[in-house]
PDB file of N, CA and C in Angstrom:
ATOM      1  N   LYS A 197     -19.160 -18.992   8.783  1.00  0.00           N
ATOM      2  CA  LYS A 197     -18.588 -17.002   8.785  1.00  0.00           C
ATOM      3  C   LYS A 197     -18.728 -17.207   7.229  1.00  0.00           C
ATOM      4  N   ARG A 198     -19.169 -16.284   6.572  1.00  0.00           N
ATOM      5  CA  ARG A 198     -19.161 -16.290   4.621  1.00  0.00           C
ATOM      6  C   ARG A 198     -17.938 -14.547   4.529  1.00  0.00           C
ATOM      7  N   ILE A 199     -17.747 -15.078   3.870  1.00  0.00           N
ATOM      8  CA  ILE A 199     -17.125 -13.837   2.405  1.00  0.00           C
ATOM      9  C   ILE A 199     -17.296 -13.318   1.525  1.00  0.00           C
ATOM     10  N   TYR A 200     -17.618 -12.785   0.986  1.00  0.00           N
ATOM     11  CA  TYR A 200     -18.325 -12.152  -0.552  1.00  0.00           C
ATOM     12  C   TYR A 200     -17.626 -11.039  -0.850  1.00  0.00           C
ATOM     13  N   LEU A 201     -16.550 -10.882  -2.084  1.00  0.00           N
ATOM     14  CA  LEU A 201     -15.864 -10.837  -2.696  1.00  0.00           C
ATOM     15  C   LEU A 201     -16.395 -10.683  -3.931  1.00  0.00           C
ATOM     16  N   GLU A 202     -17.559 -11.144  -4.462  1.00  0.00           N
ATOM     17  CA  GLU A 202     -17.878 -10.352  -5.558  1.00  0.00           C
ATOM     18  C   GLU A 202     -17.891  -9.469  -6.679  1.00  0.00           C
ATOM     19  N   ASN A 203     -17.425  -9.470  -7.731  1.00  0.00           N
ATOM     20  CA  ASN A 203     -17.641  -7.848  -8.187  1.00  0.00           C
ATOM     21  C   ASN A 203     -16.934  -6.758  -8.410  1.00  0.00           C
ATOM     22  N   ASN A 204     -15.432  -7.774  -7.278  1.00  0.00           N
ATOM     23  CA  ASN A 204     -14.352  -6.353  -6.884  1.00  0.00           C
ATOM     24  C   ASN A 204     -13.729  -6.330  -7.764  1.00  0.00           C
ATOM     25  N   LEU A 205     -13.232  -6.730  -9.332  1.00  0.00           N
ATOM     26  CA  LEU A 205     -12.506  -6.677 -10.087  1.00  0.00           C
ATOM     27  C   LEU A 205     -11.352  -7.413  -9.931  1.00  0.00           C
ATOM     28  N   ILE A 206     -11.275  -8.591  -8.659  1.00  0.00           N
ATOM     29  CA  ILE A 206     -10.303  -9.078  -8.809  1.00  0.00           C
ATOM     30  C   ILE A 206      -9.736 -10.087  -9.778  1.00  0.00           C
ATOM     31  N   ASN A 207      -8.123  -9.497  -9.986  1.00  0.00           N
ATOM     32  CA  ASN A 207      -7.322 -10.777 -11.500  1.00  0.00           C
ATOM     33  C   ASN A 207      -7.191 -11.548 -10.605  1.00  0.00           C
ATOM     34  N   GLU A 208      -6.177 -12.162  -9.380  1.00  0.00           N
ATOM     35  CA  GLU A 208      -5.715 -12.997  -9.318  1.00  0.00           C
ATOM     36  C   GLU A 208      -5.863 -13.489  -7.162  1.00  0.00           C
ATOM     37  N   ILE A 209      -5.734 -14.316  -6.803  1.00  0.00           N
ATOM     38  CA  ILE A 209      -5.530 -14.922  -5.845  1.00  0.00           C
ATOM     39  C   ILE A 209      -3.863 -14.995  -5.371  1.00  0.00           C
ATOM     40  N   ASN A 210      -3.288 -14.774  -4.962  1.00  0.00           N
ATOM     41  CA  ASN A 210      -1.946 -14.586  -4.782  1.00  0.00           C
ATOM     42  C   ASN A 210      -1.803 -16.326  -2.914  1.00  0.00           C
ATOM     43  N   ASP A 211      -0.911 -16.719  -2.322  1.00  0.00           N
ATOM     44  CA  ASP A 211      -0.539 -17.000  -2.318  1.00  0.00           C
ATOM     45  C   ASP A 211      -0.512 -17.067  -0.770  1.00  0.00           C
ATOM     46  N   PHE A 212      -1.445 -17.382   0.283  1.00  0.00           N
ATOM     47  CA  PHE A 212      -1.700 -17.436   2.237  1.00  0.00           C
ATOM     48  C   PHE A 212      -3.370 -15.637   2.224  1.00  0.00           C
ATOM     49  N   VAL A 213      -3.814 -15.602   1.266  1.00  0.00           N
ATOM     50  CA  VAL A 213      -4.421 -14.647   1.105  1.00  0.00           C
ATOM     51  C   VAL A 213      -5.290 -15.011   2.678  1.00  0.00           C
ATOM     52  N   PHE A 214      -5.744 -15.521   2.204  1.00  0.00           N
ATOM     53  CA  PHE A 214      -6.461 -16.030   3.512  1.00  0.00           C
ATOM     54  C   PHE A 214      -6.294 -16.890   4.336  1.00  0.00           C
ATOM     55  N   PHE A 215      -5.674 -16.484   4.760  1.00  0.00           N
ATOM     56  CA  PHE A 215      -4.813 -17.817   5.690  1.00  0.00           C
ATOM     57  C   PHE A 215      -4.930 -17.289   7.441  1.00  0.00           C
ATOM     58  N   ASN A 216      -5.654 -17.774   8.302  1.00  0.00           N
ATOM     59  CA  ASN A 216      -6.052 -18.349   9.365  1.00  0.00           C
ATOM     60  C   ASN A 216      -7.518 -17.549   9.619  1.00  0.00           C
ATOM     61  N   LEU A 217      -8.107 -18.139   8.187  1.00  0.00           N
ATOM     62  CA  LEU A 217      -9.185 -18.457   8.508  1.00  0.00           C
ATOM     63  C   LEU A 217     -10.368 -18.948   8.648  1.00  0.00           C
ATOM     64  N   PHE A 218     -10.089 -19.778   9.555  1.00  0.00           N
ATOM     65  CA  PHE A 218      -9.721 -21.542   9.936  1.00  0.00           C
ATOM     66  C   PHE A 218     -11.613 -20.798  10.286  1.00  0.00           C
ATOM     67  N   SER A 219     -12.294 -20.365  10.074  1.00  0.00           N
ATOM     68  CA  SER A 219     -13.735 -20.276  10.458  1.00  0.00           C
ATOM     69  C   SER A 219     -15.029 -19.840   9.429  1.00  0.00           C
ATOM     70  N   LEU A 220     -13.622 -19.732   8.422  1.00  0.00           N
ATOM     71  CA  LEU A 220     -14.614 -19.366   7.356  1.00  0.00           C
ATOM     72  C   LEU A 220     -15.234 -20.518   6.260  1.00  0.00           C
ATOM     73  N   ASN A 221     -16.959 -20.559   6.240  1.00  0.00           N
ATOM     74  CA  ASN A 221     -17.393 -21.612   5.632  1.00  0.00           C
ATOM     75  C   ASN A 221     -18.002 -21.712   4.039  1.00  0.00           C
ATOM     76  N   MET A 222     -17.665 -20.459   3.549  1.00  0.00           N
ATOM     77  CA  MET A 222     -18.059 -19.869   2.285  1.00  0.00           C
ATOM     78  C   MET A 222     -17.499 -18.693   1.826  1.00  0.00           C
ATOM     79  N   LEU A 223     -16.898 -18.662   0.951  1.00  0.00           N
ATOM     80  CA  LEU A 223     -16.682 -17.751   0.370  1.00  0.00           C
ATOM     81  C   LEU A 223     -16.524 -17.549  -1.267  1.00  0.00           C
ATOM     82  N   GLN A 224     -17.149 -16.242  -1.469  1.00  0.00           N
ATOM     83  CA  GLN A 224     -17.575 -15.743  -3.137  1.00  0.00           C
ATOM     84  C   GLN A 224     -16.740 -15.554  -3.674  1.00  0.00           C
ATOM     85  N   LEU A 225     -16.125 -15.046  -4.791  1.00  0.00           N
ATOM     86  CA  LEU A 225     -15.294 -14.684  -5.537  1.00  0.00           C
ATOM     87  C   LEU A 225     -15.503 -14.574  -6.731  1.00  0.00           C
ATOM     88  N   SER A 226     -17.164 -14.797  -7.283  1.00  0.00           N
ATOM     89  CA  SER A 226     -17.820 -14.955  -8.597  1.00  0.00           C
ATOM     90  C   SER A 226     -17.428 -13.136  -9.245  1.00  0.00           C
ATOM     91  N   HIS A 227     -17.627 -12.774 -10.861  1.00  0.00           N
ATOM     92  CA  HIS A 227     -18.171 -11.907 -11.127  1.00  0.00           C
ATOM     93  C   HIS A 227     -17.054 -10.913 -10.879  1.00  0.00           C
ATOM     94  N   ASN A 228     -15.845 -11.614 -10.688  1.00  0.00           N
ATOM     95  CA  ASN A 228     -14.290 -10.477 -10.871  1.00  0.00           C
ATOM     96  C   ASN A 228     -14.062 -11.708 -12.386  1.00  0.00           C
ATOM     97  N   GLN A 229     -12.855 -11.023 -12.492  1.00  0.00           N
ATOM     98  CA  GLN A 229     -12.118 -10.894 -13.385  1.00  0.00           C
ATOM     99  C   GLN A 229     -10.562 -12.247 -12.992  1.00  0.00           C
ATOM    100  N   ILE A 230     -10.822 -12.619 -12.140  1.00  0.00           N
ATOM    101  CA  ILE A 230      -9.916 -13.897 -11.876  1.00  0.00           C
ATOM    102  C   ILE A 230      -9.100 -14.714 -12.908  1.00  0.00           C
ATOM    103  N   SER A 231      -7.563 -14.631 -12.913  1.00  0.00           N
ATOM    104  CA  SER A 231      -6.743 -15.458 -13.865  1.00  0.00           C
ATOM    105  C   SER A 231      -5.811 -16.271 -13.458  1.00  0.00           C
ATOM    106  N   SER A 232      -5.452 -15.859 -12.181  1.00  0.00           N
ATOM    107  CA  SER A 232      -4.779 -16.610 -12.016  1.00  0.00           C
ATOM    108  C   SER A 232      -4.884 -17.447 -10.477  1.00  0.00           C
ATOM    109  N   ILE A 233      -4.463 -18.231 -10.361  1.00  0.00           N
ATOM    110  CA  ILE A 233      -4.684 -19.163  -8.343  1.00  0.00           C
ATOM    111  C   ILE A 233      -3.614 -19.307  -7.837  1.00  0.00           C
ATOM    112  N   SER A 234      -2.649 -18.941  -7.488  1.00  0.00           N
ATOM    113  CA  SER A 234      -1.207 -19.186  -7.050  1.00  0.00           C
ATOM    114  C   SER A 234      -1.858 -20.833  -5.588  1.00  0.00           C
ATOM    115  N   ARG A 235      -0.573 -21.583  -5.953  1.00  0.00           N
ATOM    116  CA  ARG A 235      -1.083 -23.293  -5.455  1.00  0.00           C
ATOM    117  C   ARG A 235      -1.342 -22.557  -3.467  1.00  0.00           C
ATOM    118  N   LEU A 236      -0.779 -21.730  -3.058  1.00  0.00           N
ATOM    119  CA  LEU A 236      -1.508 -21.952  -1.841  1.00  0.00           C
ATOM    120  C   LEU A 236      -2.340 -20.831  -0.927  1.00  0.00           C
ATOM    121  N   SER A 237      -3.119 -20.813  -2.279  1.00  0.00           N
ATOM    122  CA  SER A 237      -4.415 -19.350  -1.563  1.00  0.00           C
ATOM    123  C   SER A 237      -5.603 -19.917  -1.058  1.00  0.00           C
ATOM    124  N   PHE A 238      -5.669 -20.726  -0.880  1.00  0.00           N
ATOM    125  CA  PHE A 238      -6.666 -21.393   0.280  1.00  0.00           C
ATOM    126  C   PHE A 238      -5.874 -21.817   1.280  1.00  0.00           C
ATOM    127  N   PHE A 239      -4.640 -21.963   1.601  1.00  0.00           N
ATOM    128  CA  PHE A 239      -4.035 -22.918   2.054  1.00  0.00           C
ATOM    129  C   PHE A 239      -4.684 -22.467   3.591  1.00  0.00           C
ATOM    130  N   ASN A 240      -4.437 -23.832   4.191  1.00  0.00           N
ATOM    131  CA  ASN A 240      -5.220 -23.598   6.199  1.00  0.00           C
ATOM    132  C   ASN A 240      -7.039 -23.968   6.595  1.00  0.00           C
ATOM    133  N   LEU A 241      -7.659 -23.383   5.026  1.00  0.00           N
ATOM    134  CA  LEU A 241      -9.434 -23.152   4.839  1.00  0.00           C
ATOM    135  C   LEU A 241      -9.827 -24.496   5.610  1.00  0.00           C
ATOM    136  N   THR A 242      -9.455 -24.684   6.144  1.00  0.00           N
ATOM    137  CA  THR A 242      -9.883 -26.114   6.588  1.00  0.00           C
ATOM    138  C   THR A 242     -11.785 -26.762   6.946  1.00  0.00           C
ATOM    139  N   ASN A 243     -12.345 -25.415   7.192  1.00  0.00           N
ATOM    140  CA  ASN A 243     -13.690 -25.438   7.460  1.00  0.00           C
ATOM    141  C   ASN A 243     -14.451 -24.801   5.465  1.00  0.00           C
ATOM    142  N   LEU A 244     -13.858 -24.460   5.297  1.00  0.00           N
ATOM    143  CA  LEU A 244     -14.010 -24.142   4.195  1.00  0.00           C
ATOM    144  C   LEU A 244     -15.450 -24.916   3.569  1.00  0.00           C
ATOM    145  N   GLU A 245     -16.785 -24.769   3.066  1.00  0.00           N
ATOM    146  CA  GLU A 245     -17.209 -25.851   2.333  1.00  0.00           C
ATOM    147  C   GLU A 245     -17.924 -25.704   1.124  1.00  0.00           C
ATOM    148  N   GLU A 246     -17.990 -23.986   0.706  1.00  0.00           N
ATOM    149  CA  GLU A 246     -18.662 -23.486  -0.943  1.00  0.00           C
ATOM    150  C   GLU A 246     -17.271 -22.462  -0.851  1.00  0.00           C
ATOM    151  N   LEU A 247     -17.173 -23.030  -2.223  1.00  0.00           N
ATOM    152  CA  LEU A 247     -16.073 -21.787  -3.297  1.00  0.00           C
ATOM    153  C   LEU A 247     -16.521 -21.010  -4.337  1.00  0.00           C
ATOM    154  N   ASP A 248     -16.562 -20.248  -4.640  1.00  0.00           N
ATOM    155  CA  ASP A 248     -17.698 -20.120  -5.872  1.00  0.00           C
ATOM    156  C   ASP A 248     -16.340 -19.371  -6.534  1.00  0.00           C
ATOM    157  N   LEU A 249     -16.215 -19.543  -7.767  1.00  0.00           N
ATOM    158  CA  LEU A 249     -15.067 -18.577  -8.594  1.00  0.00           C
ATOM    159  C   LEU A 249     -15.601 -18.811  -9.727  1.00  0.00           C
ATOM    160  N   SER A 250     -17.394 -18.547 -10.379  1.00  0.00           N
ATOM    161  CA  SER A 250     -17.853 -18.394 -11.077  1.00  0.00           C
ATOM    162  C   SER A 250     -17.754 -16.885 -11.764  1.00  0.00           C
ATOM    163  N   TYR A 251     -17.836 -16.761 -13.339  1.00  0.00           N
ATOM    164  CA  TYR A 251     -17.993 -16.127 -13.693  1.00  0.00           C
ATOM    165  C   TYR A 251     -16.326 -14.864 -13.733  1.00  0.00           C
ATOM    166  N   ASN A 252     -15.056 -15.446 -14.044  1.00  0.00           N
ATOM    167  CA  ASN A 252     -13.825 -15.112 -14.263  1.00  0.00           C
ATOM    168  C   ASN A 252     -13.537 -15.296 -15.186  1.00  0.00           C
ATOM    169  N   ARG A 253     -12.126 -15.271 -15.333  1.00  0.00           N
ATOM    170  CA  ARG A 253     -11.395 -15.933 -16.530  1.00  0.00           C
ATOM    171  C   ARG A 253     -10.187 -16.533 -16.010  1.00  0.00           C
ATOM    172  N   LEU A 254     -10.654 -17.312 -15.197  1.00  0.00           N
ATOM    173  CA  LEU A 254      -9.897 -19.043 -15.359  1.00  0.00           C
ATOM    174  C   LEU A 254      -9.210 -19.681 -16.479  1.00  0.00           C
ATOM    175  N   ASP A 255      -8.411 -19.641 -16.091  1.00  0.00           N
ATOM    176  CA  ASP A 255      -7.798 -20.577 -17.372  1.00  0.00           C
ATOM    177  C   ASP A 255      -6.370 -22.032 -17.034  1.00  0.00           C
ATOM    178  N   SER A 256      -6.523 -22.803 -17.234  1.00  0.00           N
ATOM    179  CA  SER A 256      -5.757 -24.098 -16.875  1.00  0.00           C
ATOM    180  C   SER A 256      -4.375 -24.586 -16.640  1.00  0.00           C
ATOM    181  N   ILE A 257      -3.904 -23.108 -17.352  1.00  0.00           N
ATOM    182  CA  ILE A 257      -2.721 -22.671 -17.646  1.00  0.00           C
ATOM    183  C   ILE A 257      -1.801 -21.960 -16.439  1.00  0.00           C
ATOM    184  N   LYS A 258      -2.822 -21.029 -16.168  1.00  0.00           N
ATOM    185  CA  LYS A 258      -2.788 -20.299 -14.950  1.00  0.00           C
ATOM    186  C   LYS A 258      -2.684 -20.167 -13.884  1.00  0.00           C
ATOM    187  N   ILE A 259      -3.364 -21.780 -12.961  1.00  0.00           N
ATOM    188  CA  ILE A 259      -3.708 -21.785 -12.081  1.00  0.00           C
ATOM    189  C   ILE A 259      -3.232 -23.064 -12.071  1.00  0.00           C
ATOM    190  N   GLU A 260      -2.247 -22.802 -10.266  1.00  0.00           N
ATOM    191  CA  GLU A 260      -1.390 -24.316 -10.318  1.00  0.00           C
ATOM    192  C   GLU A 260      -1.751 -24.826  -9.745  1.00  0.00           C
ATOM    193  N   ASN A 261      -1.409 -26.133 -10.052  1.00  0.00           N
ATOM    194  CA  ASN A 261      -1.462 -27.076  -9.921  1.00  0.00           C
ATOM    195  C   ASN A 261      -1.952 -26.916  -7.924  1.00  0.00           C
ATOM    196  N   ASN A 262      -2.803 -28.174  -7.582  1.00  0.00           N
ATOM    197  CA  ASN A 262      -3.319 -28.701  -6.383  1.00  0.00           C
ATOM    198  C   ASN A 262      -3.590 -27.316  -5.902  1.00  0.00           C
ATOM    199  N   PHE A 263      -4.311 -26.755  -5.858  1.00  0.00           N
ATOM    200  CA  PHE A 263      -4.740 -25.277  -5.638  1.00  0.00           C
ATOM    201  C   PHE A 263      -6.040 -25.256  -4.452  1.00  0.00           C
ATOM    202  N   LEU A 264      -6.420 -26.586  -4.672  1.00  0.00           N
ATOM    203  CA  LEU A 264      -7.370 -27.470  -3.854  1.00  0.00           C
ATOM    204  C   LEU A 264      -6.800 -27.936  -2.783  1.00  0.00           C
ATOM    205  N   LYS A 265      -5.951 -28.325  -2.771  1.00  0.00           N
ATOM    206  CA  LYS A 265      -5.738 -29.913  -1.756  1.00  0.00           C
ATOM    207  C   LYS A 265      -6.064 -29.256  -0.703  1.00  0.00           C
ATOM    208  N   ASP A 266      -6.080 -28.287  -0.182  1.00  0.00           N
ATOM    209  CA  ASP A 266      -6.111 -27.918   1.519  1.00  0.00           C
ATOM    210  C   ASP A 266      -7.606 -27.581   2.288  1.00  0.00           C
ATOM    211  N   LEU A 267      -8.201 -27.850   0.619  1.00  0.00           N
ATOM    212  CA  LEU A 267     -10.178 -27.767   1.017  1.00  0.00           C
ATOM    213  C   LEU A 267     -10.500 -29.387   1.811  1.00  0.00           C
ATOM    214  N   ASN A 268     -10.358 -29.969   2.160  1.00  0.00           N
ATOM    215  CA  ASN A 268     -10.705 -31.336   2.470  1.00  0.00           C
ATOM    216  C   ASN A 268     -12.380 -30.651   3.248  1.00  0.00           C
ATOM    217  N   SER A 269     -12.289 -30.003   3.442  1.00  0.00           N
ATOM    218  CA  SER A 269     -13.945 -30.065   3.990  1.00  0.00           C
ATOM    219  C   SER A 269     -15.061 -29.524   2.818  1.00  0.00           C
ATOM    220  N   LEU A 270     -14.460 -29.186   1.538  1.00  0.00           N
ATOM    221  CA  LEU A 270     -15.195 -28.746   0.464  1.00  0.00           C
ATOM    222  C   LEU A 270     -16.580 -29.271  -0.193  1.00  0.00           C
ATOM    223  N   LYS A 271     -17.648 -28.989  -0.551  1.00  0.00           N
ATOM    224  CA  LYS A 271     -18.419 -30.323  -0.832  1.00  0.00           C
ATOM    225  C   LYS A 271     -18.993 -29.556  -1.941  1.00  0.00           C
ATOM    226  N   ILE A 272     -18.988 -28.081  -2.270  1.00  0.00           N
ATOM    227  CA  ILE A 272     -19.423 -27.123  -2.956  1.00  0.00           C
ATOM    228  C   ILE A 272     -18.493 -26.533  -3.606  1.00  0.00           C
ATOM    229  N   LEU A 273     -17.782 -26.248  -4.871  1.00  0.00           N
ATOM    230  CA  LEU A 273     -16.973 -25.514  -5.637  1.00  0.00           C
ATOM    231  C   LEU A 273     -17.863 -25.474  -7.337  1.00  0.00           C
ATOM    232  N   LYS A 274     -18.021 -24.274  -7.190  1.00  0.00           N
ATOM    233  CA  LYS A 274     -18.934 -23.582  -8.020  1.00  0.00           C
ATOM    234  C   LYS A 274     -17.773 -22.674  -9.418  1.00  0.00           C
ATOM    235  N   LEU A 275     -17.561 -23.094 -10.734  1.00  0.00           N
ATOM    236  CA  LEU A 275     -16.800 -22.532 -11.543  1.00  0.00           C
ATOM    237  C   LEU A 275     -17.488 -22.192 -13.012  1.00  0.00           C
ATOM    238  N   LYS A 276     -18.902 -21.886 -12.911  1.00  0.00           N
ATOM    239  CA  LYS A 276     -19.601 -21.399 -14.385  1.00  0.00           C
ATOM    240  C   LYS A 276     -18.897 -20.741 -14.884  1.00  0.00           C
ATOM    241  N   SER A 277     -18.660 -20.067 -15.687  1.00  0.00           N
ATOM    242  CA  SER A 277     -18.576 -19.851 -17.124  1.00  0.00           C
ATOM    243  C   SER A 277     -17.336 -18.933 -16.845  1.00  0.00           C
ATOM    244  N   ASN A 278     -16.141 -19.568 -16.916  1.00  0.00           N
ATOM    245  CA  ASN A 278     -14.537 -19.196 -17.213  1.00  0.00           C
ATOM    246  C   ASN A 278     -14.333 -19.850 -18.539  1.00  0.00           C
TER     247      ASN A 278
END
């Protein structure tokens, strides 16, 4: 399963936004305005293999520690142009 959320003017990802999407394999969040990612934003996405956060406004100060810790199946992480 895939979710395409690019070009939606998303500016933050809060805790549990994608909770219970166990079958999700790919999440496309590129070309938004994301500047903040909460620690539990991707909680329980155990089958997520690809996450694209390219072309956002990510800043290490606004990204909580360990926000990727639950993504045990993650193989591809795209962070270009942040």
